[in-house]
PDB file of C-alpha atoms in Angstrom:
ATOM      1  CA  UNK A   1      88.895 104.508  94.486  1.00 73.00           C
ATOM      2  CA  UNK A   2      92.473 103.181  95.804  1.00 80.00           C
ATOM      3  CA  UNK A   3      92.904  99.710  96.039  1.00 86.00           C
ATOM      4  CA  UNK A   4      95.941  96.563  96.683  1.00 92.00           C
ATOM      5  CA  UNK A   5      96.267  93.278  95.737  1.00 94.00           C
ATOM      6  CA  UNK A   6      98.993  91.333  96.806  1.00 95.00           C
ATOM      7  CA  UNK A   7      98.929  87.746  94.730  1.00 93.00           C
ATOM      8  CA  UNK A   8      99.625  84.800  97.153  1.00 91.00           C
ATOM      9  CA  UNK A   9      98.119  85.415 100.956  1.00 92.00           C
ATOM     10  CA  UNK A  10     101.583  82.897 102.043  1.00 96.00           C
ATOM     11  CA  UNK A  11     105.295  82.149 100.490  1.00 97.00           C
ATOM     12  CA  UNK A  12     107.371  79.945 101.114  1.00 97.00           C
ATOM     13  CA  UNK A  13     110.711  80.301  99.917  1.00 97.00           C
ATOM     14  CA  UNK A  14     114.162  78.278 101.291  1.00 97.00           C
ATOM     15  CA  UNK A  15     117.581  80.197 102.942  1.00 97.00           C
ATOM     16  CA  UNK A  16     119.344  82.097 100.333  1.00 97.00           C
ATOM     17  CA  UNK A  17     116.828  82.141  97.187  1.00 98.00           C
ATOM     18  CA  UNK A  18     115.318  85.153  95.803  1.00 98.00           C
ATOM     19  CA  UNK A  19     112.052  86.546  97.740  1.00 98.00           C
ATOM     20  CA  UNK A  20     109.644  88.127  95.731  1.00 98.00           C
ATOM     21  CA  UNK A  21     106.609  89.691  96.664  1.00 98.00           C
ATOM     22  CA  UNK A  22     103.530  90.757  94.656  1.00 97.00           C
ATOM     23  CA  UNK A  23     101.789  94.243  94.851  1.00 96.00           C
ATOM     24  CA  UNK A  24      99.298  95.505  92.092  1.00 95.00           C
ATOM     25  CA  UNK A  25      97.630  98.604  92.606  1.00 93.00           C
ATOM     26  CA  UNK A  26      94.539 100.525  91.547  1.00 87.00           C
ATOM     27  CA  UNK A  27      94.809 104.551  92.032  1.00 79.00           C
ATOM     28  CA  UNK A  28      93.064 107.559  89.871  1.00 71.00           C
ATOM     29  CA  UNK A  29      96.111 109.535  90.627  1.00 71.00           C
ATOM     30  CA  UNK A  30      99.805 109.264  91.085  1.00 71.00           C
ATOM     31  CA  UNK A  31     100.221 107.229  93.986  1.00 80.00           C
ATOM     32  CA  UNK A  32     102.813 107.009  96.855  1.00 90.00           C
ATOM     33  CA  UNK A  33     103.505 103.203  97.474  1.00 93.00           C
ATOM     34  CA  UNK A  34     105.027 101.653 100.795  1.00 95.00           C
ATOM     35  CA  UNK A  35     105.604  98.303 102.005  1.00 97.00           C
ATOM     36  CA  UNK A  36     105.472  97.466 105.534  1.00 97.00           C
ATOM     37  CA  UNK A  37     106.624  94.632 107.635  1.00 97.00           C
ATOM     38  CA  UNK A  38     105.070  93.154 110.736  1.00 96.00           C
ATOM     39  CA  UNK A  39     106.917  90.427 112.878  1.00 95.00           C
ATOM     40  CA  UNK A  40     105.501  88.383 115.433  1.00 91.00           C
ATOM     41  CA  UNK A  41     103.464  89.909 117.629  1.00 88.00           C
ATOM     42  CA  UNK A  42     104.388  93.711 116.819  1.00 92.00           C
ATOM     43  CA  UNK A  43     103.434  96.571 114.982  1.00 93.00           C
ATOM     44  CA  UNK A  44     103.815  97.456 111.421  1.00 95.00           C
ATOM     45  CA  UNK A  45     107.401  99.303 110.527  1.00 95.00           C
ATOM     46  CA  UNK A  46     108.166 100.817 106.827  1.00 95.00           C
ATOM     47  CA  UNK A  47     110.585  98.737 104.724  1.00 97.00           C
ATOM     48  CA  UNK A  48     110.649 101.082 101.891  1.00 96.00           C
ATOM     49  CA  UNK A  49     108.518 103.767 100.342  1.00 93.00           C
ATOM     50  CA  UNK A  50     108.055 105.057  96.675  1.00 92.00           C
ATOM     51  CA  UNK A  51     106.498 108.899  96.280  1.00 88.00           C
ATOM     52  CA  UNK A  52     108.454 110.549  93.407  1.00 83.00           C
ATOM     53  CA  UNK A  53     111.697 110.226  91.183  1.00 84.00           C
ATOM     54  CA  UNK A  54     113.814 106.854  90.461  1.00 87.00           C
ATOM     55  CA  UNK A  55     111.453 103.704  90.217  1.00 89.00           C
ATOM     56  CA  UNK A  56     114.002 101.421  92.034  1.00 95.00           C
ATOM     57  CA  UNK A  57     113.029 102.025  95.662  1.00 95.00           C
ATOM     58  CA  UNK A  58     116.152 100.252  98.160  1.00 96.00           C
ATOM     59  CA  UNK A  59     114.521  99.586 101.372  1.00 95.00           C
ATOM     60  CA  UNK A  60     116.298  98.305 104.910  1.00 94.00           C
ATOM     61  CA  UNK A  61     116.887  94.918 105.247  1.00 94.00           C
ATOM     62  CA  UNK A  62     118.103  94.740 101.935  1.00 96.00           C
ATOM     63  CA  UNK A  63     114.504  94.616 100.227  1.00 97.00           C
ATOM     64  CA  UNK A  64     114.006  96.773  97.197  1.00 97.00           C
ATOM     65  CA  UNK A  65     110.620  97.529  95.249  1.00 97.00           C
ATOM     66  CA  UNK A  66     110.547  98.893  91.830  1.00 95.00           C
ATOM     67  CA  UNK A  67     107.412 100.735  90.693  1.00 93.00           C
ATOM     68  CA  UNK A  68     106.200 100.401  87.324  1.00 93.00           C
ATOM     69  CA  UNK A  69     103.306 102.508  86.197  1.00 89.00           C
ATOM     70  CA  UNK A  70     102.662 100.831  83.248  1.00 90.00           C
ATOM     71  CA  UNK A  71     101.719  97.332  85.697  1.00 92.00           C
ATOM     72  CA  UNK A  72     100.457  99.117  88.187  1.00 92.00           C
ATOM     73  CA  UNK A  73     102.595  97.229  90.151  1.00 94.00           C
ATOM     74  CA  UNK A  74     105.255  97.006  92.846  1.00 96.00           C
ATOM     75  CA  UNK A  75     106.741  94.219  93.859  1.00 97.00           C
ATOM     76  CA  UNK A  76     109.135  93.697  96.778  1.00 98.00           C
ATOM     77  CA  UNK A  77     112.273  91.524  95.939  1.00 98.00           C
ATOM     78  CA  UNK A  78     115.273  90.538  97.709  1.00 98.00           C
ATOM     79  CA  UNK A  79     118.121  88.095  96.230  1.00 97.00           C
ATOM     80  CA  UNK A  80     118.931  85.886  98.951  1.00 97.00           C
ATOM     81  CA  UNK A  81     116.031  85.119 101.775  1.00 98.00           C
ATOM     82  CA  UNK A  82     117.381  84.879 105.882  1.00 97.00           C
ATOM     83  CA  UNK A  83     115.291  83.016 108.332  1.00 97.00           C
ATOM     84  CA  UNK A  84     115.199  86.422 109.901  1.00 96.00           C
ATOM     85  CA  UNK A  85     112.574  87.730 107.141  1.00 97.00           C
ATOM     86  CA  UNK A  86     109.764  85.455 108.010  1.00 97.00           C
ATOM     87  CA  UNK A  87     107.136  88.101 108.465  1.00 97.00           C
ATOM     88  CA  UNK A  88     103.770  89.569 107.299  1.00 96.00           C
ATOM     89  CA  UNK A  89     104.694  91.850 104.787  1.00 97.00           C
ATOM     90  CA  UNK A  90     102.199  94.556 103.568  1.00 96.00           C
ATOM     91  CA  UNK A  91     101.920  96.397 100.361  1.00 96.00           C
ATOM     92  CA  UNK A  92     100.207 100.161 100.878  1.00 93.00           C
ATOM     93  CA  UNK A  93      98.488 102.916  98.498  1.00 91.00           C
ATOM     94  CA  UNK A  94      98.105 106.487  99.515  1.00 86.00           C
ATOM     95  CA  UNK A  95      96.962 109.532  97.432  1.00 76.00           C
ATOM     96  CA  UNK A  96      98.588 112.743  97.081  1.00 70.00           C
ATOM     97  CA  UNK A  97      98.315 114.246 100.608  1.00 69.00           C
ATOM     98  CA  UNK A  98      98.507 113.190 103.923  1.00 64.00           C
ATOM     99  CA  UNK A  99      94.545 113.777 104.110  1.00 69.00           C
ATOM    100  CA  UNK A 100      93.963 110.810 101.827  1.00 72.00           C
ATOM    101  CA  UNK A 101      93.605 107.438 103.539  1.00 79.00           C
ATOM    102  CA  UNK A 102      96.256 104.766 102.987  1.00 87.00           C
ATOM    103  CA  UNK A 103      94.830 101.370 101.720  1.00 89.00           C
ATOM    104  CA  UNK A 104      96.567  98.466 102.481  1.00 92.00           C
ATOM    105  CA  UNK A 105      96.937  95.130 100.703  1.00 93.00           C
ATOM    106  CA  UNK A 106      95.693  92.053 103.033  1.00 93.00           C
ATOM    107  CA  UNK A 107      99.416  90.824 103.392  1.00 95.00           C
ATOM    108  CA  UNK A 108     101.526  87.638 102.427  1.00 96.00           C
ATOM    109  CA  UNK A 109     102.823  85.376 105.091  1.00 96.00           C
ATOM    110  CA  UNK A 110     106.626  84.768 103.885  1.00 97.00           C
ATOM    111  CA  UNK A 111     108.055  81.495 105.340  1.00 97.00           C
ATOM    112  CA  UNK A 112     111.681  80.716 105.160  1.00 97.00           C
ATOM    113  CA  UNK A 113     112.914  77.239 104.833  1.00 97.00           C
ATOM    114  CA  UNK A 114     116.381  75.925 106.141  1.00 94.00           C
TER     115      UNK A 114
ATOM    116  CA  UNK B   1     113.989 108.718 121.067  1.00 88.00           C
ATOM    117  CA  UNK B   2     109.824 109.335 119.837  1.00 88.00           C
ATOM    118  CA  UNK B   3     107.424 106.739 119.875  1.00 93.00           C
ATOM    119  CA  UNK B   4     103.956 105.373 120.173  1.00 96.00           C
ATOM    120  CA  UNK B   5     102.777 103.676 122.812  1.00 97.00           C
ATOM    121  CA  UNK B   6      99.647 101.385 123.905  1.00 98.00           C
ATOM    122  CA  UNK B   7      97.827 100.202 126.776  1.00 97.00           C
ATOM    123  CA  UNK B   8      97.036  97.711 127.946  1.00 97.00           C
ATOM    124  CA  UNK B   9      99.017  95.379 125.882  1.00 97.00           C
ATOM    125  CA  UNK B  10      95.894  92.600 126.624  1.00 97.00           C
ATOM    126  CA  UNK B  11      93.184  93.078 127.934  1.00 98.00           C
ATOM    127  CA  UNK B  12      90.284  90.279 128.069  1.00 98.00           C
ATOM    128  CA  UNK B  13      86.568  91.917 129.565  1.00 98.00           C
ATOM    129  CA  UNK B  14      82.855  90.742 129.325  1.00 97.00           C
ATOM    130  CA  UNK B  15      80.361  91.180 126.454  1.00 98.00           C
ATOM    131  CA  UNK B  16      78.892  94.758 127.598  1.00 98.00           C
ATOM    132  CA  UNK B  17      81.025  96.538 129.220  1.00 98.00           C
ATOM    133  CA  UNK B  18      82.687  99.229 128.123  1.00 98.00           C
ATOM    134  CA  UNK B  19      86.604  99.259 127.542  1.00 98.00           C
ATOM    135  CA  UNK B  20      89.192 102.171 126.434  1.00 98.00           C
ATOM    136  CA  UNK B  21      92.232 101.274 124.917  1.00 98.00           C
ATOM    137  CA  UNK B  22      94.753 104.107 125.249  1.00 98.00           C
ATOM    138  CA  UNK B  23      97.500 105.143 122.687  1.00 98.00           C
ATOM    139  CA  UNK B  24     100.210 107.855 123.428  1.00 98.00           C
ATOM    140  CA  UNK B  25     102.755 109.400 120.893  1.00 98.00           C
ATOM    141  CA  UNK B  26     105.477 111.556 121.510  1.00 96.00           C
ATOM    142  CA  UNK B  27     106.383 112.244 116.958  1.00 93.00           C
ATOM    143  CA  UNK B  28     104.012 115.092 117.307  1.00 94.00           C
ATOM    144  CA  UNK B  29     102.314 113.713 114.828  1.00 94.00           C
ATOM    145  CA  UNK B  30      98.898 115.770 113.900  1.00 93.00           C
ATOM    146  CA  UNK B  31      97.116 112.491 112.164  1.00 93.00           C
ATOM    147  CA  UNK B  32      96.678 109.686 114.264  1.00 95.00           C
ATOM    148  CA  UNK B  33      94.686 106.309 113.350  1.00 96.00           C
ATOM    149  CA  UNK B  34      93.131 103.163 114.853  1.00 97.00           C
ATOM    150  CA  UNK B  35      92.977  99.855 112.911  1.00 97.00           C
ATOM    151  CA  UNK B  36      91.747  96.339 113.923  1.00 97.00           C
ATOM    152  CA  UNK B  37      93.496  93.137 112.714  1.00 95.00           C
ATOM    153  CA  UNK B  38      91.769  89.976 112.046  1.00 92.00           C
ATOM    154  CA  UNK B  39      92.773  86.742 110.071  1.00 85.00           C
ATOM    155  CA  UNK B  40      91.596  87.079 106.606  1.00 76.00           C
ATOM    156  CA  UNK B  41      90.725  90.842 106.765  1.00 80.00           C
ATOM    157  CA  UNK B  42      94.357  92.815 106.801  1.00 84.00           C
ATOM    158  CA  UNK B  43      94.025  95.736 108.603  1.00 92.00           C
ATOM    159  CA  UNK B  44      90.850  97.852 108.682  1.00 93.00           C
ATOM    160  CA  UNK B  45      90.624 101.647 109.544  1.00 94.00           C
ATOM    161  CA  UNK B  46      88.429 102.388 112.420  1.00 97.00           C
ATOM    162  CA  UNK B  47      88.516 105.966 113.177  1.00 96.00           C
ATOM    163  CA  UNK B  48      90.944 108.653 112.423  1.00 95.00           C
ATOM    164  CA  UNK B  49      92.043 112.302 113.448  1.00 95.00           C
ATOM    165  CA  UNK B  50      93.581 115.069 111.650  1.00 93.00           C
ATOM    166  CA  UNK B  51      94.559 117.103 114.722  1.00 93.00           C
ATOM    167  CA  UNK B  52      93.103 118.257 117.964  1.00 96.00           C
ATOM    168  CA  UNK B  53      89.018 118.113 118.515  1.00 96.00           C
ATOM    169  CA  UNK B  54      89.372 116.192 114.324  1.00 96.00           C
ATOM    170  CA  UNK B  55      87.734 112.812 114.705  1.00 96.00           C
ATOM    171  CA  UNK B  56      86.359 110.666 111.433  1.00 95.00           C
ATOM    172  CA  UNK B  57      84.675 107.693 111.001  1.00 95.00           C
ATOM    173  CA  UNK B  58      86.443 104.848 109.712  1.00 93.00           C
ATOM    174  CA  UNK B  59      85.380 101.642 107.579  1.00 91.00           C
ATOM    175  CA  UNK B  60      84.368  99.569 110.560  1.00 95.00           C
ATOM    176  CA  UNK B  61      83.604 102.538 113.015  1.00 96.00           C
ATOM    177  CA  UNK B  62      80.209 100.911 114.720  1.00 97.00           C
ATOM    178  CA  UNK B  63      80.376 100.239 118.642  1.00 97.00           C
ATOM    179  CA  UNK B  64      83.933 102.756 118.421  1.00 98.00           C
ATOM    180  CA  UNK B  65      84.476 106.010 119.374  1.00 98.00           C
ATOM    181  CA  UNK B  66      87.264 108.675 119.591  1.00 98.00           C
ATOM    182  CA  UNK B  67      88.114 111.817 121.145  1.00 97.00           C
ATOM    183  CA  UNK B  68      91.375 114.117 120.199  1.00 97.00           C
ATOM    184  CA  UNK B  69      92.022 116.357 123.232  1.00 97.00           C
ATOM    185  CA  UNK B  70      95.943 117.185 122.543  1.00 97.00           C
ATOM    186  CA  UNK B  71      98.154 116.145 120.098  1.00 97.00           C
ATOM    187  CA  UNK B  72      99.416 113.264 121.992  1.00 97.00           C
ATOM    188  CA  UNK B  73      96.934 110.859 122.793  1.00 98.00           C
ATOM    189  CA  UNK B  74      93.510 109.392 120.800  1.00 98.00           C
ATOM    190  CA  UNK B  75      92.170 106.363 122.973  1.00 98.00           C
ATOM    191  CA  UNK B  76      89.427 104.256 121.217  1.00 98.00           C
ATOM    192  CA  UNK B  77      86.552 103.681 123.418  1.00 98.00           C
ATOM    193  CA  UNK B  78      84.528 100.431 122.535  1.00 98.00           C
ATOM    194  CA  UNK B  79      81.050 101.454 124.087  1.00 95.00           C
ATOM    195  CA  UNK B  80      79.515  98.090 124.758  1.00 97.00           C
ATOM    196  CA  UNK B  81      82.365  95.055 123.828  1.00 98.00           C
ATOM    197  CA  UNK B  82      80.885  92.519 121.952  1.00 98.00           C
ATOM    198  CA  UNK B  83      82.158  88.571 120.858  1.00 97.00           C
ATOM    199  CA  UNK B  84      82.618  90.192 117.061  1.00 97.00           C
ATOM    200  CA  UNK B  85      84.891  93.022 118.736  1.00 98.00           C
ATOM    201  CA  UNK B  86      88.000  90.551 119.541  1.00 98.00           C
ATOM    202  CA  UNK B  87      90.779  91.105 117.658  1.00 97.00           C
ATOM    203  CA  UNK B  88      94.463  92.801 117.888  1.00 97.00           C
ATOM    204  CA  UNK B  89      94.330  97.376 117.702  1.00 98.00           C
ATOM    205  CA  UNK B  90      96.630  98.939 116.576  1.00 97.00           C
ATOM    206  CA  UNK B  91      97.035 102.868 116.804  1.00 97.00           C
ATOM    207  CA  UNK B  92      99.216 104.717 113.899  1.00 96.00           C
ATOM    208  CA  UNK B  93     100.070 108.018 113.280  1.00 95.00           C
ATOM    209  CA  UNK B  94     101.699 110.158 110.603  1.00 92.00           C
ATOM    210  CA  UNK B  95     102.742 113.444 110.035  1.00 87.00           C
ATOM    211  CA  UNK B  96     100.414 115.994 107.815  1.00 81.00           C
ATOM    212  CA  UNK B  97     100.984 117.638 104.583  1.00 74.00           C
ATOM    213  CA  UNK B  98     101.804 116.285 101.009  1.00 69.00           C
ATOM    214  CA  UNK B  99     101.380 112.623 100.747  1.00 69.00           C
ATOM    215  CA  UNK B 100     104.122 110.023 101.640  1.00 76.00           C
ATOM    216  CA  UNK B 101     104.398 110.068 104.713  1.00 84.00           C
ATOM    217  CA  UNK B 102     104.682 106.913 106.529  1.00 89.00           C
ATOM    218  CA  UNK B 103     102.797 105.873 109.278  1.00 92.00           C
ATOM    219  CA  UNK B 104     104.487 104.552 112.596  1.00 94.00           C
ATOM    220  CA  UNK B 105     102.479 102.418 114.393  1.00 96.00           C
ATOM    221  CA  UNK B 106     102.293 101.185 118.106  1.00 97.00           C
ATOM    222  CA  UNK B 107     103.266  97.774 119.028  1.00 96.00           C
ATOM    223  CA  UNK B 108      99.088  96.437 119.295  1.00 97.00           C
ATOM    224  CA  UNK B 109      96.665  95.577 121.971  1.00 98.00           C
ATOM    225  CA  UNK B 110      94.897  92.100 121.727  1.00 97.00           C
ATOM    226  CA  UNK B 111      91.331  92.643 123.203  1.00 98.00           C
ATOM    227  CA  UNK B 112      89.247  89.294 124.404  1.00 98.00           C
ATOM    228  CA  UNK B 113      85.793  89.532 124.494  1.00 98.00           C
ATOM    229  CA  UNK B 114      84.411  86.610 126.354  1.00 96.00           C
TER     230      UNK B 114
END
């Protein structure tokens, strides 16, 4: 069975220091990998997404993930933190087709300090 | 542009009664998904559908139901609300195939159950 952990359920980090969220996964097969964001009071929108191919996933936002099989993990980074990134941010397993159900971590809180 | 859509945006009712939340997407997406979101619990899969007349039972699927007449719409029907049923929906849907497919997801519906 899929599973997510995402170490840390908030973060605080200050304006302009490196963000870096924790993902570790659990899958039987090769997995695709996403991580989602959800801002106050909305719905969930992808930030990036690994399936196949080079590890180093670049997302929007300038976030970037890199997966690494050997961890089972993949972590979200980005160098310098904006106030505008304070979010729930979601890490996401899926199997190999669509008919497999995504599981999704339970989400860190990132705070961004002035 | 495509989108998904839900109604009402809030909604408060009584314990008992019965209450449909509707959600409408124009991707022509054949899967489509409803998830609840409480503090402490991420997001958790209620039902699901794989295409017209396709409804599944979720993780957390008791007092829900589904119906998939067209492509567009998949309203979740709480039969009799209850105090444990208040939390913010969220609908989802994705296209079909091999995996990796993101899932787009509507902008919630926080339900009250007094």
């Amino acid at each position: 069975a899929q599973s997510v952990t995402q170490l840390g359920s908030h973060v605080s980090v200050s304006e302009g220091a490196l963000v870096l969220l924790r993902c570790n996964y659990s899958s039987s097969v090769p997995p695709y990998l996403f991580w989602y964001v959800q801002y106050p009071n909305q719905g969930l929108q992808l930030l990036l997404k690994y399936t196949t191919g080079a590890t180093l996933v670049k997302g929007i936002n300038g976030f970037e993930a890199e997966f690494k099989k050997s961890e089972t993990s993949f972590h979200l980074t980005k160098p310098s933190a904006h106030m505008s990134d304070a979010a729930e941010y979601f890490c996401a397993v899926s199997g190999e087709t669509s008919y497999d159900k995504v599981i999704f971590g339970p989400g860190t809180s990132l705070s961004v300090i002035p | 542009d495509a989108e998904i859509t839900q109604s009402p945006r809030h909604k408060i009712t009584e314990t008992g009664r019965q209450v449909t939340l509707a959600c409408h997407q124009t991707w022509n997406h054949n899967n489509m998904f409803w998830y609840r979101q409480d503090l402490g619990h991420g997001l958790r899969l209620i039902h699901y559908s794989y295409g017209v007349q396709d409804t599944n039972k979720g993780e957390v699927s008791d007092g829900y139901s589904v119906s998939r007449s067209n492509t567009e719409d998949l309203p979740l029907t709480l039969e009799s609300a209850a105090s444990s049923q208040t939390s913010v929906y969220f609908c989802a849907s994705s296209e079909s195939g091999t995996g990796g497919y993101e899932q787009y997801f509507g902008p919630g519906t926080r339900l009250t159950v007094t």
